[in-house]
Amino acid sequence: MALSPAFVPARGAVAGAGVAPGAQVSAPKALKAAPDGSRPSLLSFQRVALGSALLAGIRGIRGIRRSARAAKVRRCAEGSRASTAVKLRDPEDPMALEKEAAKLRSEVADLEAQQEAARRKERQALFRVLDSDSDGELDARELQKGVKQVMGADVDDETAERLVKALDVNGDGKIQPEELDFNTVQRLLQEFRREMQSKEEAERTAAYANEEKDMLRAEWDQFLANRPARNDDTGLLTRLGAFAAYLLPLTDALRFGMFLFAAFPAIQPLLNLLVVPVLLINALPFGLGYLALFFGMQTLAANRELPALLRYNLRQAITLDVVLVFMGLVGGVFQAIAGLAGSPIPLEISGGLSTAIYLLVSACCVYSMVASLSGNYPKGLGPLSEIAEFQIFDTAPTDGEEDTSKFFKFFDERNEK
């Protein structure tokens, strides 16, 4: 049966409400046939269908609105959470940062407390295992066994006693559970091992030094025993040679005495006496005379067959001349520095120092000359005399009277350096 035009809007409304076009819409119970077989009119059916479509459309619109509102609420909530997260991450918000730091500190403290509790339980369990007599304390022997069981390290009784003393906080001579810490035990064992290594190294060094000193003493004794006999000749020729040896420093010191000779013309004859050896020494030009005399005296002083008195004075004269040359070099350096600084050393100061050097060297030479002519060793010049005495130490005196300890000390100090 064809629908009347009045039903068309109703079918459009149904489509707008979400009902598919062409779908059959079942009539409500009220529109079904009555028990007597009578049916409602077509107009009544159209009205009912239109109302049902409008009701479905209204319900669909409300559902769409509810979905939109829910989406909007979710977007607002997400935006709020993002804003809160941004605020918490904002470095300019000290309160938020402080809260986060406090939270982290609290978490770290809780974690440390948990770890400490776990370590405490572990120590207590280990302590019960090591406490063989179950008295709640560990003595040195029990700790010694515990170190062997836990760390696999063998410690002697002395080390075990040291461990107990180091771990014993309350000073009762025993180790309680709260005092047992194998990390501390490991650290103490390492310290004890380093101390032992240092002690052993010091003992080895001392033993090596003693062995070296013993070897040096043996070599020294062998050297003394193998020395040839000393030539103790003190005849006239030996005395004259010893006397003449001091002409080298005496003539070399004349350059320091020019101020003295200029200030006191009365002592000019002494200068004339020293001119002869100076001319002999300067027979070779360019100072070669002094060099030849110097090295010639060195060679004679090293000859062990010559008389000891001659060798002694040759060495002392050479050493005195070396000291004189050194003082001349030092004076020249000071004068050069003063000249470069624009304030040269006054003549009174330089002349006085030069005169003092000349008089000192001349006095040493005169003393040594007089002693040599008398056949005695001039041993009153301090270090210079010790050097000269060491020169003849390579020969053994016939009377056997000599002090060898100071020369051994000299060799010992040289060996230590």
PDB file of C-alpha atoms in Angstrom, residues 52-348:
ATOM      1  CA  SER A  52       9.305   8.071  17.942  1.00  0.00           C
ATOM      2  CA  ALA A  53      11.689   9.548  15.385  1.00  0.00           C
ATOM      3  CA  LEU A  54      11.795  12.896  17.179  1.00  0.00           C
ATOM      4  CA  LEU A  55      12.456  11.137  20.480  1.00  0.00           C
ATOM      5  CA  ALA A  56      15.319   9.137  18.956  1.00  0.00           C
ATOM      6  CA  GLY A  57      16.798  12.272  17.410  1.00  0.00           C
ATOM      7  CA  ILE A  58      16.675  14.114  20.688  1.00  0.00           C
ATOM      8  CA  ARG A  59      18.393  11.200  22.421  1.00  0.00           C
ATOM      9  CA  GLY A  60      21.124  11.125  19.722  1.00  0.00           C
ATOM     10  CA  ILE A  61      21.732  14.858  20.028  1.00  0.00           C
ATOM     11  CA  ARG A  62      22.032  14.538  23.800  1.00  0.00           C
ATOM     12  CA  GLY A  63      24.552  11.683  23.384  1.00  0.00           C
ATOM     13  CA  ILE A  64      26.630  13.760  20.985  1.00  0.00           C
ATOM     14  CA  ARG A  65      26.614  16.655  23.430  1.00  0.00           C
ATOM     15  CA  ARG A  66      27.637  14.380  26.296  1.00  0.00           C
ATOM     16  CA  SER A  67      30.546  12.996  24.182  1.00  0.00           C
ATOM     17  CA  ALA A  68      31.672  16.503  23.313  1.00  0.00           C
ATOM     18  CA  ARG A  69      31.553  17.587  26.942  1.00  0.00           C
ATOM     19  CA  ALA A  70      33.538  14.509  28.014  1.00  0.00           C
ATOM     20  CA  ALA A  71      36.214  15.174  25.366  1.00  0.00           C
ATOM     21  CA  LYS A  72      36.428  18.785  26.484  1.00  0.00           C
ATOM     22  CA  VAL A  73      36.839  17.710  30.103  1.00  0.00           C
ATOM     23  CA  ARG A  74      39.618  15.267  29.129  1.00  0.00           C
ATOM     24  CA  ARG A  75      41.417  17.989  27.171  1.00  0.00           C
ATOM     25  CA  CYS A  76      41.163  20.379  30.094  1.00  0.00           C
ATOM     26  CA  ALA A  77      42.465  17.731  32.507  1.00  0.00           C
ATOM     27  CA  GLU A  78      45.398  16.893  30.237  1.00  0.00           C
ATOM     28  CA  GLY A  79      46.197  20.575  29.842  1.00  0.00           C
ATOM     29  CA  SER A  80      46.058  21.039  33.604  1.00  0.00           C
ATOM     30  CA  ARG A  81      48.401  18.103  34.195  1.00  0.00           C
ATOM     31  CA  ALA A  82      50.813  19.372  31.530  1.00  0.00           C
ATOM     32  CA  SER A  83      50.736  22.838  33.066  1.00  0.00           C
ATOM     33  CA  THR A  84      51.412  21.364  36.493  1.00  0.00           C
ATOM     34  CA  ALA A  85      54.323  19.323  35.118  1.00  0.00           C
ATOM     35  CA  VAL A  86      55.737  22.405  33.424  1.00  0.00           C
ATOM     36  CA  LYS A  87      55.438  24.343  36.645  1.00  0.00           C
ATOM     37  CA  LEU A  88      57.193  21.588  38.537  1.00  0.00           C
ATOM     38  CA  ARG A  89      59.994  21.563  35.989  1.00  0.00           C
ATOM     39  CA  ASP A  90      60.259  25.303  35.936  1.00  0.00           C
ATOM     40  CA  PRO A  91      63.630  26.224  37.474  1.00  0.00           C
ATOM     41  CA  GLU A  92      62.174  29.549  38.576  1.00  0.00           C
ATOM     42  CA  ASP A  93      59.812  27.785  40.973  1.00  0.00           C
ATOM     43  CA  PRO A  94      61.977  27.216  44.093  1.00  0.00           C
ATOM     44  CA  MET A  95      59.133  25.791  46.111  1.00  0.00           C
ATOM     45  CA  ALA A  96      58.507  23.019  43.601  1.00  0.00           C
ATOM     46  CA  LEU A  97      62.212  22.250  43.362  1.00  0.00           C
ATOM     47  CA  GLU A  98      62.535  22.185  47.123  1.00  0.00           C
ATOM     48  CA  LYS A  99      59.613  19.766  47.348  1.00  0.00           C
ATOM     49  CA  GLU A 100      61.160  17.500  44.741  1.00  0.00           C
ATOM     50  CA  ALA A 101      64.564  17.674  46.509  1.00  0.00           C
ATOM     51  CA  ALA A 102      62.942  16.881  49.844  1.00  0.00           C
ATOM     52  CA  LYS A 103      61.148  13.956  48.263  1.00  0.00           C
ATOM     53  CA  LEU A 104      64.392  12.653  46.752  1.00  0.00           C
ATOM     54  CA  ARG A 105      66.208  13.055  50.058  1.00  0.00           C
ATOM     55  CA  SER A 106      63.454  11.187  51.817  1.00  0.00           C
ATOM     56  CA  GLU A 107      63.635   8.373  49.269  1.00  0.00           C
ATOM     57  CA  VAL A 108      67.426   8.189  49.558  1.00  0.00           C
ATOM     58  CA  ALA A 109      67.212   8.150  53.353  1.00  0.00           C
ATOM     59  CA  ASP A 110      64.645   5.378  53.210  1.00  0.00           C
ATOM     60  CA  LEU A 111      66.833   3.404  50.823  1.00  0.00           C
ATOM     61  CA  GLU A 112      69.888   3.869  53.011  1.00  0.00           C
ATOM     62  CA  ALA A 113      67.902   2.837  56.056  1.00  0.00           C
ATOM     63  CA  GLN A 114      66.778  -0.291  54.248  1.00  0.00           C
ATOM     64  CA  GLN A 115      70.332  -1.075  53.181  1.00  0.00           C
ATOM     65  CA  GLU A 116      71.638  -0.481  56.702  1.00  0.00           C
ATOM     66  CA  ALA A 117      68.957  -2.751  58.099  1.00  0.00           C
ATOM     67  CA  ALA A 118      69.899  -5.430  55.585  1.00  0.00           C
ATOM     68  CA  ARG A 119      73.587  -5.080  56.473  1.00  0.00           C
ATOM     69  CA  ARG A 120      72.737  -5.255  60.166  1.00  0.00           C
ATOM     70  CA  LYS A 121      70.824  -8.444  59.660  1.00  0.00           C
ATOM     71  CA  GLU A 122      73.667  -9.863  57.586  1.00  0.00           C
ATOM     72  CA  ARG A 123      76.212  -8.966  60.284  1.00  0.00           C
ATOM     73  CA  GLN A 124      74.057 -10.487  62.978  1.00  0.00           C
ATOM     74  CA  ALA A 125      73.643 -13.699  61.006  1.00  0.00           C
ATOM     75  CA  LEU A 126      77.356 -13.862  60.293  1.00  0.00           C
ATOM     76  CA  PHE A 127      78.160 -13.049  63.906  1.00  0.00           C
ATOM     77  CA  ARG A 128      76.043 -15.973  65.101  1.00  0.00           C
ATOM     78  CA  VAL A 129      77.949 -18.265  62.757  1.00  0.00           C
ATOM     79  CA  LEU A 130      81.346 -17.043  63.989  1.00  0.00           C
ATOM     80  CA  ASP A 131      80.389 -16.997  67.667  1.00  0.00           C
ATOM     81  CA  SER A 132      81.386 -20.599  68.321  1.00  0.00           C
ATOM     82  CA  ASP A 133      80.730 -20.484  72.074  1.00  0.00           C
ATOM     83  CA  SER A 134      77.470 -18.477  71.668  1.00  0.00           C
ATOM     84  CA  ASP A 135      78.448 -15.942  74.332  1.00  0.00           C
ATOM     85  CA  GLY A 136      77.489 -12.968  72.153  1.00  0.00           C
ATOM     86  CA  GLU A 137      81.114 -11.852  71.785  1.00  0.00           C
ATOM     87  CA  LEU A 138      84.094 -12.628  69.569  1.00  0.00           C
ATOM     88  CA  ASP A 139      87.590 -12.970  70.930  1.00  0.00           C
ATOM     89  CA  ALA A 140      90.823 -12.870  68.932  1.00  0.00           C
ATOM     90  CA  ARG A 141      90.780 -16.580  68.096  1.00  0.00           C
ATOM     91  CA  GLU A 142      87.152 -16.520  66.898  1.00  0.00           C
ATOM     92  CA  LEU A 143      87.844 -13.428  64.820  1.00  0.00           C
ATOM     93  CA  GLN A 144      90.928 -15.129  63.382  1.00  0.00           C
ATOM     94  CA  LYS A 145      88.792 -18.075  62.260  1.00  0.00           C
ATOM     95  CA  GLY A 146      86.116 -15.716  60.929  1.00  0.00           C
ATOM     96  CA  VAL A 147      88.615 -13.850  58.773  1.00  0.00           C
ATOM     97  CA  LYS A 148      89.761 -17.169  57.364  1.00  0.00           C
ATOM     98  CA  GLN A 149      86.186 -18.321  56.640  1.00  0.00           C
ATOM     99  CA  VAL A 150      84.835 -15.068  55.228  1.00  0.00           C
ATOM    100  CA  MET A 151      87.865 -13.511  53.519  1.00  0.00           C
ATOM    101  CA  GLY A 152      90.106 -16.529  53.009  1.00  0.00           C
ATOM    102  CA  ALA A 153      93.004 -14.686  54.627  1.00  0.00           C
ATOM    103  CA  ASP A 154      95.357 -16.245  57.147  1.00  0.00           C
ATOM    104  CA  VAL A 155      96.278 -13.917  60.002  1.00  0.00           C
ATOM    105  CA  ASP A 156      98.618 -14.688  62.841  1.00  0.00           C
ATOM    106  CA  ASP A 157      97.810 -14.269  66.518  1.00  0.00           C
ATOM    107  CA  GLU A 158      99.451 -10.849  66.733  1.00  0.00           C
ATOM    108  CA  THR A 159      97.429  -9.513  63.801  1.00  0.00           C
ATOM    109  CA  ALA A 160      94.221 -10.939  65.276  1.00  0.00           C
ATOM    110  CA  GLU A 161      94.919  -9.142  68.559  1.00  0.00           C
ATOM    111  CA  ARG A 162      95.527  -5.900  66.646  1.00  0.00           C
ATOM    112  CA  LEU A 163      92.208  -6.360  64.801  1.00  0.00           C
ATOM    113  CA  VAL A 164      90.320  -6.853  68.038  1.00  0.00           C
ATOM    114  CA  LYS A 165      91.942  -3.785  69.538  1.00  0.00           C
ATOM    115  CA  ALA A 166      91.094  -1.697  66.451  1.00  0.00           C
ATOM    116  CA  LEU A 167      87.466  -2.894  66.225  1.00  0.00           C
ATOM    117  CA  ASP A 168      86.752  -2.784  69.969  1.00  0.00           C
ATOM    118  CA  VAL A 169      84.871   0.480  70.367  1.00  0.00           C
ATOM    119  CA  ASN A 170      83.782   0.092  73.989  1.00  0.00           C
ATOM    120  CA  GLY A 171      87.188  -1.179  75.111  1.00  0.00           C
ATOM    121  CA  ASP A 172      86.089  -4.425  76.724  1.00  0.00           C
ATOM    122  CA  GLY A 173      88.542  -6.525  74.743  1.00  0.00           C
ATOM    123  CA  LYS A 174      85.803  -8.352  72.809  1.00  0.00           C
ATOM    124  CA  ILE A 175      83.856  -7.731  69.598  1.00  0.00           C
ATOM    125  CA  GLN A 176      80.110  -7.221  69.829  1.00  0.00           C
ATOM    126  CA  PRO A 177      77.778  -7.654  66.819  1.00  0.00           C
ATOM    127  CA  GLU A 178      77.512  -3.923  66.208  1.00  0.00           C
ATOM    128  CA  GLU A 179      81.327  -3.652  66.190  1.00  0.00           C
ATOM    129  CA  LEU A 180      81.893  -6.356  63.577  1.00  0.00           C
ATOM    130  CA  ASP A 181      82.463  -4.897  60.096  1.00  0.00           C
ATOM    131  CA  PHE A 182      84.438  -6.920  57.584  1.00  0.00           C
ATOM    132  CA  ASN A 183      84.924  -3.898  55.332  1.00  0.00           C
ATOM    133  CA  THR A 184      86.817  -2.324  58.214  1.00  0.00           C
ATOM    134  CA  VAL A 185      88.635  -5.619  58.773  1.00  0.00           C
ATOM    135  CA  GLN A 186      89.740  -5.645  55.135  1.00  0.00           C
ATOM    136  CA  ARG A 187      90.934  -2.042  55.357  1.00  0.00           C
ATOM    137  CA  LEU A 188      92.855  -2.755  58.567  1.00  0.00           C
ATOM    138  CA  LEU A 189      94.484  -5.838  57.046  1.00  0.00           C
ATOM    139  CA  GLN A 190      95.627  -3.750  54.081  1.00  0.00           C
ATOM    140  CA  GLU A 191      97.092  -1.151  56.450  1.00  0.00           C
ATOM    141  CA  PHE A 192      98.830  -3.861  58.484  1.00  0.00           C
ATOM    142  CA  ARG A 193     100.199  -5.381  55.280  1.00  0.00           C
ATOM    143  CA  ARG A 194     101.579  -2.020  54.132  1.00  0.00           C
ATOM    144  CA  GLU A 195     103.164  -1.463  57.533  1.00  0.00           C
ATOM    145  CA  MET A 196     104.728  -4.898  57.395  1.00  0.00           C
ATOM    146  CA  GLN A 197     106.042  -4.272  53.889  1.00  0.00           C
ATOM    147  CA  SER A 198     107.529  -0.937  54.969  1.00  0.00           C
ATOM    148  CA  LYS A 199     109.102  -2.574  57.999  1.00  0.00           C
ATOM    149  CA  GLU A 200     110.545  -5.400  55.916  1.00  0.00           C
ATOM    150  CA  GLU A 201     111.863  -2.935  53.358  1.00  0.00           C
ATOM    151  CA  ALA A 202     113.509  -0.877  56.103  1.00  0.00           C
ATOM    152  CA  GLU A 203     115.042  -4.036  57.547  1.00  0.00           C
ATOM    153  CA  ARG A 204     116.323  -5.067  54.128  1.00  0.00           C
ATOM    154  CA  THR A 205     117.760  -1.601  53.570  1.00  0.00           C
ATOM    155  CA  ALA A 206     119.467  -1.668  56.953  1.00  0.00           C
ATOM    156  CA  ALA A 207     120.773  -5.174  56.323  1.00  0.00           C
ATOM    157  CA  TYR A 208     122.057  -4.111  52.909  1.00  0.00           C
ATOM    158  CA  ALA A 209     123.712  -1.045  54.441  1.00  0.00           C
ATOM    159  CA  ASN A 210     125.360  -3.207  57.095  1.00  0.00           C
ATOM    160  CA  GLU A 211     126.530  -5.675  54.480  1.00  0.00           C
ATOM    161  CA  GLU A 212     127.861  -2.849  52.366  1.00  0.00           C
ATOM    162  CA  LYS A 213     129.631  -1.343  55.351  1.00  0.00           C
ATOM    163  CA  ASP A 214     131.107  -4.711  56.226  1.00  0.00           C
ATOM    164  CA  MET A 215     132.298  -5.112  52.641  1.00  0.00           C
ATOM    165  CA  LEU A 216     133.757  -1.616  52.746  1.00  0.00           C
ATOM    166  CA  ARG A 217     135.459  -2.370  56.028  1.00  0.00           C
ATOM    167  CA  ALA A 218     136.896  -5.570  54.579  1.00  0.00           C
ATOM    168  CA  GLU A 219     138.176  -3.715  51.516  1.00  0.00           C
ATOM    169  CA  TRP A 220     139.576  -1.018  53.780  1.00  0.00           C
ATOM    170  CA  ASP A 221     141.409  -3.548  55.938  1.00  0.00           C
ATOM    171  CA  GLN A 222     142.746  -5.211  52.819  1.00  0.00           C
ATOM    172  CA  PHE A 223     143.907  -1.850  51.484  1.00  0.00           C
ATOM    173  CA  LEU A 224     145.724  -1.073  54.747  1.00  0.00           C
ATOM    174  CA  ALA A 225     147.352  -4.487  54.802  1.00  0.00           C
ATOM    175  CA  ASN A 226     148.559  -4.223  51.190  1.00  0.00           C
ATOM    176  CA  ARG A 227     150.085  -0.756  51.486  1.00  0.00           C
ATOM    177  CA  PRO A 228     153.805  -0.518  50.769  1.00  0.00           C
ATOM    178  CA  ALA A 229     156.173   0.767  53.425  1.00  0.00           C
ATOM    179  CA  ARG A 230     156.429   4.530  53.671  1.00  0.00           C
ATOM    180  CA  ASN A 231     159.626   6.347  52.753  1.00  0.00           C
ATOM    181  CA  ASP A 232     160.358   8.241  55.953  1.00  0.00           C
ATOM    182  CA  ASP A 233     163.496   9.940  54.669  1.00  0.00           C
ATOM    183  CA  THR A 234     163.908  13.448  56.137  1.00  0.00           C
ATOM    184  CA  GLY A 235     167.338  14.291  54.755  1.00  0.00           C
ATOM    185  CA  LEU A 236     168.513  17.691  53.578  1.00  0.00           C
ATOM    186  CA  LEU A 237     167.439  17.216  49.978  1.00  0.00           C
ATOM    187  CA  THR A 238     163.978  16.127  51.139  1.00  0.00           C
ATOM    188  CA  ARG A 239     163.696  19.170  53.389  1.00  0.00           C
ATOM    189  CA  LEU A 240     164.833  21.546  50.664  1.00  0.00           C
ATOM    190  CA  GLY A 241     162.351  20.023  48.236  1.00  0.00           C
ATOM    191  CA  ALA A 242     159.556  20.426  50.768  1.00  0.00           C
ATOM    192  CA  PHE A 243     160.674  24.016  51.354  1.00  0.00           C
ATOM    193  CA  ALA A 244     160.738  24.819  47.638  1.00  0.00           C
ATOM    194  CA  ALA A 245     157.213  23.439  47.115  1.00  0.00           C
ATOM    195  CA  TYR A 246     155.731  26.544  48.751  1.00  0.00           C
ATOM    196  CA  LEU A 247     157.302  28.883  46.213  1.00  0.00           C
ATOM    197  CA  LEU A 248     154.290  28.158  43.991  1.00  0.00           C
ATOM    198  CA  PRO A 249     151.617  29.661  46.283  1.00  0.00           C
ATOM    199  CA  LEU A 250     154.012  32.286  47.627  1.00  0.00           C
ATOM    200  CA  THR A 251     154.795  33.739  44.193  1.00  0.00           C
ATOM    201  CA  ASP A 252     151.217  33.329  43.034  1.00  0.00           C
ATOM    202  CA  ALA A 253     150.061  35.458  45.982  1.00  0.00           C
ATOM    203  CA  LEU A 254     152.206  38.446  44.949  1.00  0.00           C
ATOM    204  CA  ARG A 255     149.356  39.904  42.878  1.00  0.00           C
ATOM    205  CA  PHE A 256     147.364  40.246  46.111  1.00  0.00           C
ATOM    206  CA  GLY A 257     150.255  42.042  47.864  1.00  0.00           C
ATOM    207  CA  MET A 258     150.771  44.944  45.446  1.00  0.00           C
ATOM    208  CA  PHE A 259     148.735  47.282  47.626  1.00  0.00           C
ATOM    209  CA  LEU A 260     150.896  46.348  50.606  1.00  0.00           C
ATOM    210  CA  PHE A 261     154.171  46.928  48.726  1.00  0.00           C
ATOM    211  CA  ALA A 262     152.899  50.250  47.395  1.00  0.00           C
ATOM    212  CA  ALA A 263     151.851  51.415  50.855  1.00  0.00           C
ATOM    213  CA  PHE A 264     155.112  50.316  52.528  1.00  0.00           C
ATOM    214  CA  PRO A 265     158.142  50.877  50.273  1.00  0.00           C
ATOM    215  CA  ALA A 266     160.433  49.620  53.051  1.00  0.00           C
ATOM    216  CA  ILE A 267     159.512  46.002  52.280  1.00  0.00           C
ATOM    217  CA  GLN A 268     160.483  46.283  48.620  1.00  0.00           C
ATOM    218  CA  PRO A 269     163.627  44.108  49.145  1.00  0.00           C
ATOM    219  CA  LEU A 270     161.312  41.187  49.991  1.00  0.00           C
ATOM    220  CA  LEU A 271     159.616  41.663  46.668  1.00  0.00           C
ATOM    221  CA  ASN A 272     162.995  41.657  44.932  1.00  0.00           C
ATOM    222  CA  LEU A 273     163.800  38.279  46.504  1.00  0.00           C
ATOM    223  CA  LEU A 274     160.625  36.763  45.038  1.00  0.00           C
ATOM    224  CA  VAL A 275     161.237  38.175  41.593  1.00  0.00           C
ATOM    225  CA  VAL A 276     163.777  35.438  40.768  1.00  0.00           C
ATOM    226  CA  PRO A 277     161.367  32.460  41.160  1.00  0.00           C
ATOM    227  CA  VAL A 278     158.678  34.456  39.378  1.00  0.00           C
ATOM    228  CA  LEU A 279     160.963  34.982  36.401  1.00  0.00           C
ATOM    229  CA  LEU A 280     161.848  31.296  36.374  1.00  0.00           C
ATOM    230  CA  ILE A 281     158.202  30.271  36.443  1.00  0.00           C
ATOM    231  CA  ASN A 282     157.294  32.780  33.728  1.00  0.00           C
ATOM    232  CA  ALA A 283     160.093  31.585  31.440  1.00  0.00           C
ATOM    233  CA  LEU A 284     157.337  29.858  29.492  1.00  0.00           C
ATOM    234  CA  PRO A 285     154.880  32.442  28.085  1.00  0.00           C
ATOM    235  CA  PHE A 286     151.074  32.535  28.443  1.00  0.00           C
ATOM    236  CA  GLY A 287     151.174  31.117  31.959  1.00  0.00           C
ATOM    237  CA  LEU A 288     152.453  27.773  30.746  1.00  0.00           C
ATOM    238  CA  GLY A 289     155.199  27.910  33.389  1.00  0.00           C
ATOM    239  CA  TYR A 290     152.682  27.873  36.207  1.00  0.00           C
ATOM    240  CA  LEU A 291     150.724  25.043  34.567  1.00  0.00           C
ATOM    241  CA  ALA A 292     153.872  22.969  34.054  1.00  0.00           C
ATOM    242  CA  LEU A 293     154.953  23.513  37.661  1.00  0.00           C
ATOM    243  CA  PHE A 294     151.474  22.720  38.958  1.00  0.00           C
ATOM    244  CA  PHE A 295     151.074  19.411  37.101  1.00  0.00           C
ATOM    245  CA  GLY A 296     154.694  18.475  37.749  1.00  0.00           C
ATOM    246  CA  MET A 297     154.131  18.840  41.476  1.00  0.00           C
ATOM    247  CA  GLN A 298     150.939  16.750  41.155  1.00  0.00           C
ATOM    248  CA  THR A 299     152.904  13.938  39.540  1.00  0.00           C
ATOM    249  CA  LEU A 300     155.610  13.989  42.190  1.00  0.00           C
ATOM    250  CA  ALA A 301     153.057  14.009  45.029  1.00  0.00           C
ATOM    251  CA  ALA A 302     151.435  10.836  43.629  1.00  0.00           C
ATOM    252  CA  ASN A 303     154.750   8.934  43.529  1.00  0.00           C
ATOM    253  CA  ARG A 304     154.749   6.578  46.543  1.00  0.00           C
ATOM    254  CA  GLU A 305     158.482   5.941  46.286  1.00  0.00           C
ATOM    255  CA  LEU A 306     159.365   9.542  47.145  1.00  0.00           C
ATOM    256  CA  PRO A 307     159.815  10.570  50.799  1.00  0.00           C
ATOM    257  CA  ALA A 308     156.533  11.100  52.609  1.00  0.00           C
ATOM    258  CA  LEU A 309     157.676  14.515  53.897  1.00  0.00           C
ATOM    259  CA  LEU A 310     158.175  15.756  50.341  1.00  0.00           C
ATOM    260  CA  ARG A 311     154.902  14.322  49.094  1.00  0.00           C
ATOM    261  CA  TYR A 312     153.046  15.786  52.049  1.00  0.00           C
ATOM    262  CA  ASN A 313     154.307  19.335  51.466  1.00  0.00           C
ATOM    263  CA  LEU A 314     153.835  19.109  47.700  1.00  0.00           C
ATOM    264  CA  ARG A 315     150.159  18.255  48.238  1.00  0.00           C
ATOM    265  CA  GLN A 316     149.678  20.972  50.849  1.00  0.00           C
ATOM    266  CA  ALA A 317     151.350  23.613  48.642  1.00  0.00           C
ATOM    267  CA  ILE A 318     149.177  22.598  45.654  1.00  0.00           C
ATOM    268  CA  THR A 319     145.997  22.749  47.734  1.00  0.00           C
ATOM    269  CA  LEU A 320     146.962  26.156  49.118  1.00  0.00           C
ATOM    270  CA  ASP A 321     147.541  27.466  45.595  1.00  0.00           C
ATOM    271  CA  VAL A 322     144.145  26.108  44.450  1.00  0.00           C
ATOM    272  CA  VAL A 323     142.454  27.965  47.314  1.00  0.00           C
ATOM    273  CA  LEU A 324     144.332  31.104  46.331  1.00  0.00           C
ATOM    274  CA  VAL A 325     143.189  30.832  42.709  1.00  0.00           C
ATOM    275  CA  PHE A 326     139.611  30.295  43.854  1.00  0.00           C
ATOM    276  CA  MET A 327     139.697  33.437  46.015  1.00  0.00           C
ATOM    277  CA  GLY A 328     141.063  35.390  43.051  1.00  0.00           C
ATOM    278  CA  LEU A 329     138.175  34.193  40.864  1.00  0.00           C
ATOM    279  CA  VAL A 330     135.596  35.125  43.499  1.00  0.00           C
ATOM    280  CA  GLY A 331     137.102  38.599  43.857  1.00  0.00           C
ATOM    281  CA  GLY A 332     137.051  39.096  40.089  1.00  0.00           C
ATOM    282  CA  VAL A 333     133.386  38.082  39.882  1.00  0.00           C
ATOM    283  CA  PHE A 334     132.405  40.557  42.614  1.00  0.00           C
ATOM    284  CA  GLN A 335     134.337  43.357  40.923  1.00  0.00           C
ATOM    285  CA  ALA A 336     132.668  42.614  37.589  1.00  0.00           C
ATOM    286  CA  ILE A 337     129.192  42.619  39.133  1.00  0.00           C
ATOM    287  CA  ALA A 338     129.890  45.891  40.921  1.00  0.00           C
ATOM    288  CA  GLY A 339     131.167  47.430  37.685  1.00  0.00           C
ATOM    289  CA  LEU A 340     128.055  46.383  35.756  1.00  0.00           C
ATOM    290  CA  ALA A 341     125.884  47.808  38.538  1.00  0.00           C
ATOM    291  CA  GLY A 342     127.633  51.181  38.178  1.00  0.00           C
ATOM    292  CA  SER A 343     129.030  51.180  41.708  1.00  0.00           C
ATOM    293  CA  PRO A 344     132.586  49.770  41.663  1.00  0.00           C
ATOM    294  CA  ILE A 345     134.090  48.480  44.874  1.00  0.00           C
ATOM    295  CA  PRO A 346     136.076  51.241  46.632  1.00  0.00           C
ATOM    296  CA  LEU A 347     139.826  50.895  46.472  1.00  0.00           C
ATOM    297  CA  GLU A 348     140.116  50.859  50.234  1.00  0.00           C
TER     298      GLU A 348
END
